[in-house]
Amino acid sequence: MKTSALPMVSLNQTSGMVPSFEQVLGGYHPLPLKAQSVSTLQVNVGKVCNQTCHHCHVDAGPQRTESMSKATIDKILEVLDRTPQILTVDITGGAPEMNPHFEYLVEQCRVRDRRVIDRCNLTVFYVKGKTHLPQFLADHGVDIVASLPCYEADNVDQQRGKGVFDRSITALQSLNGLGYGMDGTGLMLDLVYNPLGPVLPPLQVELERDFKEELEQRYGIRFNRLYTITNMPISRFWDELCEAGQLEHYYTLLLNNFNPLAVDGLMCRSLLSVGWDGRLYDCDFNQMLDLPVQPESQAWIDRFNLTELEHRPIVVGPHCLGCTAGSGSSCGGALT
Ligand code: SF4
Ligand code: SF4
């Protein structure tokens, strides 16, 4: 793609020194970009995490205190009660299991017959008071999406912290023992890969094949699908890029690999993200950039209005280039 004729905007986390996302998108797609449905509610129950990964777009860690209250969870359940179009509740964080009301949220969503996804870092199962969770998740038929950026210990520990790889492997073996990732159980175990640095992920289908072979041969681990996710140039990864002087290089990489075929499947077009305080966003990335859905006055779970939200204009910025580069990227992996 030629970029020289496009006006440039200045570098910060919501408008980089690159053509704006809309300027690029407008060459291929009607503007504004609009949602097409709300079939998934992605609930970010807080920023508390037992890990402090280098690339974390949430800036999560043990010292964070933001955590969704039971009152806000009850408002989400009220929305589910009157919105059958929402089929999936995708629970994320931080480490979502660190929220004291996590099990309540899971139970109540399953009672309402929704598919529930737990975005799990695996090491949380070793936190005091959380060791029963693998069995709890299996008993409630919760799908697990677990982070494992490599099948080599050094690479995982470099990105996610010392000792994380070994504990992740043991946790995956335990999940297999409960039936997760095994044929015929219905217990889905998916893995998430993101690159270690400022590069695009490899082809998802090829990497999934490698992960399956390596994890089975080395550790006897089986799983269902591998999702490749592009590192978004925000939060901690943004800081890393700035420190390494690679911010412009990374944005240029994303821009040069803009893929119009990824636009139809962008997750913001069928997903709505709920923040720990009940605020609504187009996605978890916009949530971290403090860009609520528009109009902002309506961007709260207790003002949820499906008619307005399902075709809302989406708030976009240069970070969106992370979702449209290469094969495309979303919480469900590659888009093309
Ligand atoms: S486990 Fe996930 S939420 Fe926690 S610090 Fe790492 S990337 Fe962030
Ligand atoms: S970051 Fe991705 S998912 Fe979020 S609004 Fe931009 S394109 Fe949509």
mmCIF file of C-alpha atoms and ligand atoms in Angstrom:
data_model
loop_
_atom_site.group_PDB
_atom_site.id
_atom_site.type_symbol
_atom_site.label_atom_id
_atom_site.label_comp_id
_atom_site.label_asym_id
_atom_site.label_seq_id
_atom_site.Cartn_x
_atom_site.Cartn_y
_atom_site.Cartn_z
ATOM 1 C CA MET A 1 0.000 0.000 0.000
ATOM 2 C CA LYS A 2 1.258 3.512 -0.837
ATOM 3 C CA THR A 3 1.085 5.801 2.200
ATOM 4 C CA SER A 4 2.905 8.919 1.019
ATOM 5 C CA ALA A 5 -0.248 10.684 -0.234
ATOM 6 C CA LEU A 6 -2.079 10.223 3.053
ATOM 7 C CA PRO A 7 -2.004 12.932 5.721
ATOM 8 C CA MET A 8 0.034 11.919 8.778
ATOM 9 C CA VAL A 9 -1.074 12.330 12.378
ATOM 10 C CA SER A 10 1.075 12.587 15.482
ATOM 11 C CA LEU A 11 2.298 9.715 17.640
ATOM 12 C CA ASN A 12 0.413 8.828 20.763
ATOM 13 C CA GLN A 13 -1.534 5.739 21.807
ATOM 14 C CA THR A 14 -4.797 6.793 20.200
ATOM 15 C CA SER A 15 -3.386 8.493 17.083
ATOM 16 C CA GLY A 16 -0.013 7.319 15.782
ATOM 17 C CA MET A 17 2.405 9.010 13.347
ATOM 18 C CA VAL A 18 0.801 7.090 10.550
ATOM 19 C CA PRO A 19 -2.246 7.636 8.369
ATOM 20 C CA SER A 20 -5.313 7.232 10.560
ATOM 21 C CA PHE A 21 -7.017 3.843 10.461
ATOM 22 C CA GLU A 22 -10.053 5.457 8.858
ATOM 23 C CA GLN A 23 -7.939 6.915 6.066
ATOM 24 C CA VAL A 24 -6.608 3.457 5.277
ATOM 25 C CA LEU A 25 -9.927 1.678 5.769
ATOM 26 C CA GLY A 26 -11.805 4.244 3.686
ATOM 27 C CA GLY A 27 -10.019 3.049 0.563
ATOM 28 C CA TYR A 28 -11.752 -0.313 0.882
ATOM 29 C CA HIS A 29 -14.806 -0.004 3.082
ATOM 30 C CA PRO A 30 -17.690 2.429 3.712
ATOM 31 C CA LEU A 31 -17.152 4.717 6.712
ATOM 32 C CA PRO A 32 -17.886 4.799 9.553
ATOM 33 C CA LEU A 33 -17.106 1.193 10.424
ATOM 34 C CA LYS A 34 -20.260 -0.175 12.063
ATOM 35 C CA ALA A 35 -21.144 -3.104 14.297
ATOM 36 C CA GLN A 36 -23.355 -5.803 12.774
ATOM 37 C CA SER A 37 -24.623 -7.533 15.943
ATOM 38 C CA VAL A 38 -23.913 -8.095 19.626
ATOM 39 C CA SER A 39 -23.574 -11.856 19.941
ATOM 40 C CA THR A 40 -20.698 -11.860 22.451
ATOM 41 C CA LEU A 41 -20.351 -9.919 25.663
ATOM 42 C CA GLN A 42 -16.696 -9.797 26.657
ATOM 43 C CA VAL A 43 -16.607 -9.046 30.361
ATOM 44 C CA ASN A 44 -13.361 -7.696 31.798
ATOM 45 C CA VAL A 45 -13.793 -8.387 35.504
ATOM 46 C CA GLY A 46 -10.692 -6.466 36.543
ATOM 47 C CA LYS A 47 -7.007 -5.751 36.244
ATOM 48 C CA VAL A 48 -5.796 -7.929 39.122
ATOM 49 C CA CYS A 49 -3.442 -10.675 37.935
ATOM 50 C CA ASN A 50 -0.944 -13.020 39.550
ATOM 51 C CA GLN A 51 1.449 -12.357 36.631
ATOM 52 C CA THR A 52 3.024 -9.212 35.145
ATOM 53 C CA CYS A 53 3.713 -10.116 31.517
ATOM 54 C CA HIS A 54 5.848 -7.802 29.366
ATOM 55 C CA HIS A 55 3.359 -7.450 26.528
ATOM 56 C CA CYS A 56 0.196 -7.126 28.680
ATOM 57 C CA HIS A 57 -2.242 -4.701 27.045
ATOM 58 C CA VAL A 58 -4.221 -4.466 30.293
ATOM 59 C CA ASP A 59 -1.214 -3.405 32.390
ATOM 60 C CA ALA A 60 -2.430 -6.043 34.829
ATOM 61 C CA GLY A 61 -0.610 -7.294 37.902
ATOM 62 C CA PRO A 62 -0.859 -8.217 41.578
ATOM 63 C CA GLN A 63 -0.820 -4.577 42.705
ATOM 64 C CA ARG A 64 -3.860 -3.526 40.662
ATOM 65 C CA THR A 65 -7.075 -3.109 42.614
ATOM 66 C CA GLU A 66 -9.727 -2.605 39.924
ATOM 67 C CA SER A 67 -12.251 -5.442 40.224
ATOM 68 C CA MET A 68 -15.871 -5.809 39.077
ATOM 69 C CA SER A 69 -18.436 -5.727 41.905
ATOM 70 C CA LYS A 70 -21.286 -8.211 42.339
ATOM 71 C CA ALA A 71 -23.723 -5.339 41.721
ATOM 72 C CA THR A 72 -22.211 -4.768 38.259
ATOM 73 C CA ILE A 73 -22.265 -8.506 37.548
ATOM 74 C CA ASP A 74 -25.980 -8.520 38.430
ATOM 75 C CA LYS A 75 -26.570 -5.730 35.898
ATOM 76 C CA ILE A 76 -24.839 -7.877 33.260
ATOM 77 C CA LEU A 77 -27.097 -10.811 34.164
ATOM 78 C CA GLU A 78 -30.145 -8.564 33.783
ATOM 79 C CA VAL A 79 -28.950 -7.696 30.276
ATOM 80 C CA LEU A 80 -28.562 -11.412 29.462
ATOM 81 C CA ASP A 81 -32.093 -12.060 30.705
ATOM 82 C CA ARG A 82 -33.582 -9.655 28.171
ATOM 83 C CA THR A 83 -31.100 -10.189 25.311
ATOM 84 C CA PRO A 84 -31.225 -13.725 23.871
ATOM 85 C CA GLN A 85 -29.078 -12.493 20.955
ATOM 86 C CA ILE A 86 -26.061 -12.596 23.293
ATOM 87 C CA LEU A 87 -24.946 -16.210 22.992
ATOM 88 C CA THR A 88 -21.472 -16.057 24.539
ATOM 89 C CA VAL A 89 -20.004 -14.489 27.658
ATOM 90 C CA ASP A 90 -16.241 -14.194 27.267
ATOM 91 C CA ILE A 91 -14.650 -13.531 30.667
ATOM 92 C CA THR A 92 -11.291 -11.810 30.727
ATOM 93 C CA GLY A 93 -9.099 -9.671 32.991
ATOM 94 C CA GLY A 94 -6.360 -9.487 34.435
ATOM 95 C CA ALA A 95 -6.655 -13.023 35.590
ATOM 96 C CA PRO A 96 -10.463 -13.215 35.675
ATOM 97 C CA GLU A 97 -10.394 -15.928 38.330
ATOM 98 C CA MET A 98 -8.860 -13.416 40.780
ATOM 99 C CA ASN A 99 -12.185 -11.583 40.949
ATOM 100 C CA PRO A 100 -14.010 -12.802 44.098
ATOM 101 C CA HIS A 101 -17.296 -13.079 42.148
ATOM 102 C CA PHE A 102 -15.853 -15.046 39.205
ATOM 103 C CA GLU A 103 -17.572 -18.313 40.132
ATOM 104 C CA TYR A 104 -20.901 -16.538 40.669
ATOM 105 C CA LEU A 105 -20.653 -14.975 37.216
ATOM 106 C CA VAL A 106 -19.838 -18.329 35.602
ATOM 107 C CA GLU A 107 -22.641 -20.174 37.389
ATOM 108 C CA GLN A 108 -25.248 -17.548 36.567
ATOM 109 C CA CYS A 109 -24.269 -17.380 32.885
ATOM 110 C CA ARG A 110 -24.417 -21.176 32.592
ATOM 111 C CA VAL A 111 -27.839 -21.237 34.318
ATOM 112 C CA ARG A 112 -28.899 -18.863 31.542
ATOM 113 C CA ASP A 113 -27.542 -21.350 28.996
ATOM 114 C CA ARG A 114 -24.822 -19.095 27.621
ATOM 115 C CA ARG A 115 -21.516 -20.365 26.302
ATOM 116 C CA VAL A 116 -18.875 -19.175 28.772
ATOM 117 C CA ILE A 117 -15.213 -18.635 27.907
ATOM 118 C CA ASP A 118 -12.564 -18.238 30.604
ATOM 119 C CA ARG A 119 -9.409 -16.476 29.342
ATOM 120 C CA CYS A 120 -7.011 -18.183 31.672
ATOM 121 C CA ASN A 121 -3.283 -17.666 32.279
ATOM 122 C CA LEU A 122 -2.984 -21.247 33.688
ATOM 123 C CA THR A 123 -0.712 -20.228 36.599
ATOM 124 C CA VAL A 124 -3.723 -18.835 38.492
ATOM 125 C CA PHE A 125 -4.600 -22.449 39.326
ATOM 126 C CA TYR A 126 -1.601 -22.396 41.709
ATOM 127 C CA VAL A 127 -2.770 -19.320 43.632
ATOM 128 C CA LYS A 128 -3.948 -20.076 47.156
ATOM 129 C CA GLY A 129 -7.720 -20.577 47.168
ATOM 130 C CA LYS A 130 -7.909 -21.190 43.390
ATOM 131 C CA THR A 131 -6.691 -24.782 43.107
ATOM 132 C CA HIS A 132 -10.257 -26.149 42.817
ATOM 133 C CA LEU A 133 -10.929 -24.087 39.696
ATOM 134 C CA PRO A 134 -9.998 -26.638 36.996
ATOM 135 C CA GLN A 135 -12.661 -29.000 38.356
ATOM 136 C CA PHE A 136 -15.135 -26.118 38.772
ATOM 137 C CA LEU A 137 -14.649 -25.068 35.148
ATOM 138 C CA ALA A 138 -15.052 -28.637 33.901
ATOM 139 C CA ASP A 139 -18.191 -29.158 36.006
ATOM 140 C CA HIS A 140 -19.752 -26.035 34.474
ATOM 141 C CA GLY A 141 -18.712 -26.801 30.894
ATOM 142 C CA VAL A 142 -16.666 -23.620 30.567
ATOM 143 C CA ASP A 143 -14.444 -23.266 27.485
ATOM 144 C CA ILE A 144 -10.859 -22.385 28.386
ATOM 145 C CA VAL A 145 -8.690 -20.121 26.252
ATOM 146 C CA ALA A 146 -5.196 -20.306 27.704
ATOM 147 C CA SER A 147 -2.089 -18.259 26.967
ATOM 148 C CA LEU A 148 0.984 -20.149 25.842
ATOM 149 C CA PRO A 149 3.167 -18.111 23.488
ATOM 150 C CA CYS A 150 5.639 -20.938 22.793
ATOM 151 C CA TYR A 151 6.400 -24.594 23.469
ATOM 152 C CA GLU A 152 9.947 -23.619 24.546
ATOM 153 C CA ALA A 153 10.404 -22.774 28.239
ATOM 154 C CA ASP A 154 12.861 -19.903 27.743
ATOM 155 C CA ASN A 155 10.611 -17.983 25.384
ATOM 156 C CA VAL A 156 7.565 -18.290 27.635
ATOM 157 C CA ASP A 157 9.467 -17.331 30.786
ATOM 158 C CA GLN A 158 11.026 -14.364 28.989
ATOM 159 C CA GLN A 159 7.606 -12.953 28.105
ATOM 160 C CA ARG A 160 5.486 -14.101 31.051
ATOM 161 C CA GLY A 161 7.875 -14.518 33.991
ATOM 162 C CA LYS A 162 10.273 -17.083 35.461
ATOM 163 C CA GLY A 163 8.723 -20.492 36.106
ATOM 164 C CA VAL A 164 5.530 -19.726 34.156
ATOM 165 C CA PHE A 165 6.264 -22.327 31.469
ATOM 166 C CA ASP A 166 6.634 -25.270 33.858
ATOM 167 C CA ARG A 167 3.479 -24.370 35.771
ATOM 168 C CA SER A 168 1.574 -23.849 32.504
ATOM 169 C CA ILE A 169 2.582 -27.290 31.252
ATOM 170 C CA THR A 170 1.497 -28.972 34.492
ATOM 171 C CA ALA A 171 -1.799 -27.074 34.404
ATOM 172 C CA LEU A 172 -2.457 -28.142 30.802
ATOM 173 C CA GLN A 173 -1.753 -31.772 31.725
ATOM 174 C CA SER A 174 -4.251 -31.496 34.612
ATOM 175 C CA LEU A 175 -6.862 -29.991 32.288
ATOM 176 C CA ASN A 176 -6.339 -32.886 29.850
ATOM 177 C CA GLY A 177 -6.873 -35.229 32.809
ATOM 178 C CA LEU A 178 -10.273 -33.612 33.376
ATOM 179 C CA GLY A 179 -11.189 -34.126 29.721
ATOM 180 C CA TYR A 180 -10.266 -30.680 28.388
ATOM 181 C CA GLY A 181 -8.992 -30.823 24.805
ATOM 182 C CA MET A 182 -9.973 -34.490 24.472
ATOM 183 C CA ASP A 183 -12.271 -35.871 21.777
ATOM 184 C CA GLY A 184 -15.895 -36.400 22.728
ATOM 185 C CA THR A 185 -15.891 -34.521 26.056
ATOM 186 C CA GLY A 186 -17.140 -31.167 24.738
ATOM 187 C CA LEU A 187 -14.591 -29.451 27.006
ATOM 188 C CA MET A 188 -12.758 -27.013 24.755
ATOM 189 C CA LEU A 189 -9.153 -26.084 25.462
ATOM 190 C CA ASP A 190 -7.762 -23.487 23.073
ATOM 191 C CA LEU A 191 -4.318 -21.877 23.243
ATOM 192 C CA VAL A 192 -3.291 -18.332 22.432
ATOM 193 C CA TYR A 193 -0.017 -17.429 20.770
ATOM 194 C CA ASN A 194 1.337 -13.920 20.432
ATOM 195 C CA PRO A 195 4.767 -13.015 19.030
ATOM 196 C CA LEU A 196 7.637 -12.221 21.370
ATOM 197 C CA GLY A 197 8.507 -8.932 19.687
ATOM 198 C CA PRO A 198 7.487 -6.407 17.002
ATOM 199 C CA VAL A 199 6.656 -8.925 14.286
ATOM 200 C CA LEU A 200 3.432 -10.385 12.920
ATOM 201 C CA PRO A 201 2.357 -13.871 14.016
ATOM 202 C CA PRO A 202 3.102 -16.773 11.649
ATOM 203 C CA LEU A 203 0.257 -18.476 9.768
ATOM 204 C CA GLN A 204 -2.204 -19.792 12.358
ATOM 205 C CA VAL A 205 -2.871 -23.120 10.655
ATOM 206 C CA GLU A 206 0.845 -23.947 10.389
ATOM 207 C CA LEU A 207 1.655 -22.851 13.917
ATOM 208 C CA GLU A 208 -1.261 -24.871 15.294
ATOM 209 C CA ARG A 209 0.149 -27.954 13.593
ATOM 210 C CA ASP A 210 3.615 -27.304 15.113
ATOM 211 C CA PHE A 211 2.193 -26.683 18.599
ATOM 212 C CA LYS A 212 0.093 -29.855 18.441
ATOM 213 C CA GLU A 213 3.063 -31.986 17.399
ATOM 214 C CA GLU A 214 5.503 -30.466 19.887
ATOM 215 C CA LEU A 215 3.207 -30.367 22.910
ATOM 216 C CA GLU A 216 2.020 -33.934 22.351
ATOM 217 C CA GLN A 217 5.533 -35.329 21.764
ATOM 218 C CA ARG A 218 7.243 -33.441 24.572
ATOM 219 C CA TYR A 219 4.561 -33.371 27.255
ATOM 220 C CA GLY A 220 1.637 -35.523 26.102
ATOM 221 C CA ILE A 221 -0.581 -32.420 25.951
ATOM 222 C CA ARG A 222 -3.568 -32.132 23.633
ATOM 223 C CA PHE A 223 -5.673 -29.085 22.849
ATOM 224 C CA ASN A 224 -8.359 -28.053 20.353
ATOM 225 C CA ARG A 225 -7.306 -24.870 18.536
ATOM 226 C CA LEU A 226 -4.457 -22.400 18.517
ATOM 227 C CA TYR A 227 -5.269 -18.704 18.123
ATOM 228 C CA THR A 228 -2.593 -16.348 16.829
ATOM 229 C CA ILE A 229 -2.992 -12.799 18.123
ATOM 230 C CA THR A 230 -1.047 -9.745 16.955
ATOM 231 C CA ASN A 231 0.550 -7.661 19.714
ATOM 232 C CA MET A 232 -1.415 -4.416 19.902
ATOM 233 C CA PRO A 233 0.687 -1.239 20.055
ATOM 234 C CA ILE A 234 -0.814 -0.045 23.346
ATOM 235 C CA SER A 235 -0.012 -0.148 27.092
ATOM 236 C CA ARG A 236 3.095 -2.156 28.090
ATOM 237 C CA PHE A 237 3.907 -3.210 24.528
ATOM 238 C CA TRP A 238 3.698 0.450 23.480
ATOM 239 C CA ASP A 239 6.216 1.336 26.221
ATOM 240 C CA GLU A 240 8.513 -1.477 25.065
ATOM 241 C CA LEU A 241 8.358 -0.262 21.462
ATOM 242 C CA CYS A 242 9.132 3.306 22.552
ATOM 243 C CA GLU A 243 12.067 2.210 24.721
ATOM 244 C CA ALA A 244 13.496 0.144 21.862
ATOM 245 C CA GLY A 245 12.923 2.939 19.316
ATOM 246 C CA GLN A 246 10.732 0.576 17.276
ATOM 247 C CA LEU A 247 7.343 2.255 17.446
ATOM 248 C CA GLU A 248 7.428 3.739 13.967
ATOM 249 C CA HIS A 249 8.854 0.519 12.550
ATOM 250 C CA TYR A 250 6.014 -1.510 14.099
ATOM 251 C CA TYR A 251 3.266 0.836 12.888
ATOM 252 C CA THR A 252 4.767 0.765 9.409
ATOM 253 C CA LEU A 253 4.774 -3.035 9.515
ATOM 254 C CA LEU A 254 1.077 -3.072 10.486
ATOM 255 C CA LEU A 255 0.233 -0.493 7.835
ATOM 256 C CA ASN A 256 2.138 -2.215 5.043
ATOM 257 C CA ASN A 257 0.352 -5.459 5.853
ATOM 258 C CA PHE A 258 -3.163 -3.975 5.997
ATOM 259 C CA ASN A 259 -5.543 -6.691 4.818
ATOM 260 C CA PRO A 260 -9.011 -5.500 3.736
ATOM 261 C CA LEU A 261 -10.287 -9.089 3.918
ATOM 262 C CA ALA A 262 -9.948 -8.929 7.715
ATOM 263 C CA VAL A 263 -12.465 -6.089 8.063
ATOM 264 C CA ASP A 264 -15.641 -8.173 7.884
ATOM 265 C CA GLY A 265 -14.554 -10.377 10.790
ATOM 266 C CA LEU A 266 -13.260 -7.665 13.140
ATOM 267 C CA MET A 267 -14.419 -8.715 16.582
ATOM 268 C CA CYS A 268 -15.825 -5.283 17.437
ATOM 269 C CA ARG A 269 -18.488 -5.910 14.776
ATOM 270 C CA SER A 270 -20.143 -8.666 16.816
ATOM 271 C CA LEU A 271 -18.774 -8.147 20.340
ATOM 272 C CA LEU A 272 -19.287 -5.613 23.093
ATOM 273 C CA SER A 273 -16.749 -5.212 25.877
ATOM 274 C CA VAL A 274 -17.754 -4.424 29.466
ATOM 275 C CA GLY A 275 -15.210 -2.801 31.795
ATOM 276 C CA TRP A 276 -14.805 -3.672 35.486
ATOM 277 C CA ASP A 277 -16.907 -0.609 36.391
ATOM 278 C CA GLY A 278 -19.730 -1.422 33.942
ATOM 279 C CA ARG A 279 -18.626 0.897 31.153
ATOM 280 C CA LEU A 280 -19.116 -0.308 27.560
ATOM 281 C CA TYR A 281 -16.461 -0.401 24.846
ATOM 282 C CA ASP A 282 -16.151 -1.705 21.302
ATOM 283 C CA CYS A 283 -13.366 -4.066 22.394
ATOM 284 C CA ASP A 284 -10.914 -4.754 25.202
ATOM 285 C CA PHE A 285 -8.247 -2.669 23.443
ATOM 286 C CA ASN A 286 -10.476 0.411 23.281
ATOM 287 C CA GLN A 287 -11.238 -0.252 26.937
ATOM 288 C CA MET A 288 -7.552 -0.016 27.821
ATOM 289 C CA LEU A 289 -7.272 3.212 25.799
ATOM 290 C CA ASP A 290 -10.300 4.664 27.617
ATOM 291 C CA LEU A 291 -12.332 4.960 24.402
ATOM 292 C CA PRO A 292 -15.937 4.070 25.334
ATOM 293 C CA VAL A 293 -18.694 3.432 22.796
ATOM 294 C CA GLN A 294 -20.418 6.515 21.457
ATOM 295 C CA PRO A 295 -22.494 8.332 22.535
ATOM 296 C CA GLU A 296 -20.550 8.210 25.790
ATOM 297 C CA SER A 297 -23.646 8.980 27.879
ATOM 298 C CA GLN A 298 -25.077 5.579 26.850
ATOM 299 C CA ALA A 299 -21.863 3.650 27.430
ATOM 300 C CA TRP A 300 -22.910 1.898 30.639
ATOM 301 C CA ILE A 301 -24.245 -1.599 31.262
ATOM 302 C CA ASP A 302 -27.356 -0.251 33.052
ATOM 303 C CA ARG A 303 -28.187 1.781 29.916
ATOM 304 C CA PHE A 304 -27.700 -1.207 27.587
ATOM 305 C CA ASN A 305 -29.895 -0.718 24.529
ATOM 306 C CA LEU A 306 -29.497 -3.477 21.941
ATOM 307 C CA THR A 307 -31.221 -1.539 19.166
ATOM 308 C CA GLU A 308 -28.677 1.253 19.437
ATOM 309 C CA LEU A 309 -25.660 -0.910 20.143
ATOM 310 C CA GLU A 310 -25.980 -3.591 17.485
ATOM 311 C CA HIS A 311 -25.420 -1.165 14.610
ATOM 312 C CA ARG A 312 -23.334 1.458 16.432
ATOM 313 C CA PRO A 313 -20.447 3.243 14.704
ATOM 314 C CA ILE A 314 -17.223 1.812 16.110
ATOM 315 C CA VAL A 315 -14.610 4.060 17.712
ATOM 316 C CA VAL A 316 -11.395 3.371 15.793
ATOM 317 C CA GLY A 317 -7.778 4.557 16.026
ATOM 318 C CA PRO A 318 -4.368 3.660 14.581
ATOM 319 C CA HIS A 319 -4.120 0.745 17.058
ATOM 320 C CA CYS A 320 -6.863 -0.910 14.941
ATOM 321 C CA LEU A 321 -4.153 -1.586 12.345
ATOM 322 C CA GLY A 322 -3.131 -4.411 14.708
ATOM 323 C CA CYS A 323 -6.442 -6.162 13.977
ATOM 324 C CA THR A 324 -6.199 -5.812 10.192
ATOM 325 C CA ALA A 325 -2.532 -6.696 9.585
ATOM 326 C CA GLY A 326 -1.576 -9.931 7.846
ATOM 327 C CA SER A 327 -4.162 -12.631 8.514
ATOM 328 C CA GLY A 328 -6.054 -10.283 10.831
ATOM 329 C CA SER A 329 -6.278 -10.681 14.594
ATOM 330 C CA SER A 330 -8.951 -11.017 17.254
ATOM 331 C CA CYS A 331 -9.547 -12.735 20.578
ATOM 332 C CA GLY A 332 -10.616 -15.708 18.432
ATOM 333 C CA GLY A 333 -7.350 -15.664 16.467
ATOM 334 C CA ALA A 334 -6.715 -14.958 12.771
ATOM 335 C CA LEU A 335 -9.582 -13.526 10.716
ATOM 336 C CA THR A 336 -8.745 -14.714 7.192
HETATM 337 S S1 SF4 B 1 -1.500 -13.186 32.447
HETATM 338 FE FE1 SF4 B 1 -2.651 -11.966 30.971
HETATM 339 S S2 SF4 B 1 -3.647 -10.349 32.182
HETATM 340 FE FE2 SF4 B 1 -2.001 -11.242 33.458
HETATM 341 S S3 SF4 B 1 -0.238 -9.896 33.109
HETATM 342 FE FE3 SF4 B 1 -0.099 -11.636 31.662
HETATM 343 S S4 SF4 B 1 -1.082 -10.893 29.781
HETATM 344 FE FE4 SF4 B 1 -1.704 -9.514 31.455
HETATM 345 S S1 SF4 B 2 -8.858 -2.447 18.066
HETATM 346 FE FE1 SF4 B 2 -9.659 -4.009 16.660
HETATM 347 S S2 SF4 B 2 -11.491 -4.793 17.654
HETATM 348 FE FE2 SF4 B 2 -10.975 -2.848 18.651
HETATM 349 S S3 SF4 B 2 -12.152 -1.282 17.576
HETATM 350 FE FE3 SF4 B 2 -10.160 -1.414 16.579
HETATM 351 S S4 SF4 B 2 -10.489 -2.866 14.877
HETATM 352 FE FE4 SF4 B 2 -12.177 -3.133 16.317
#
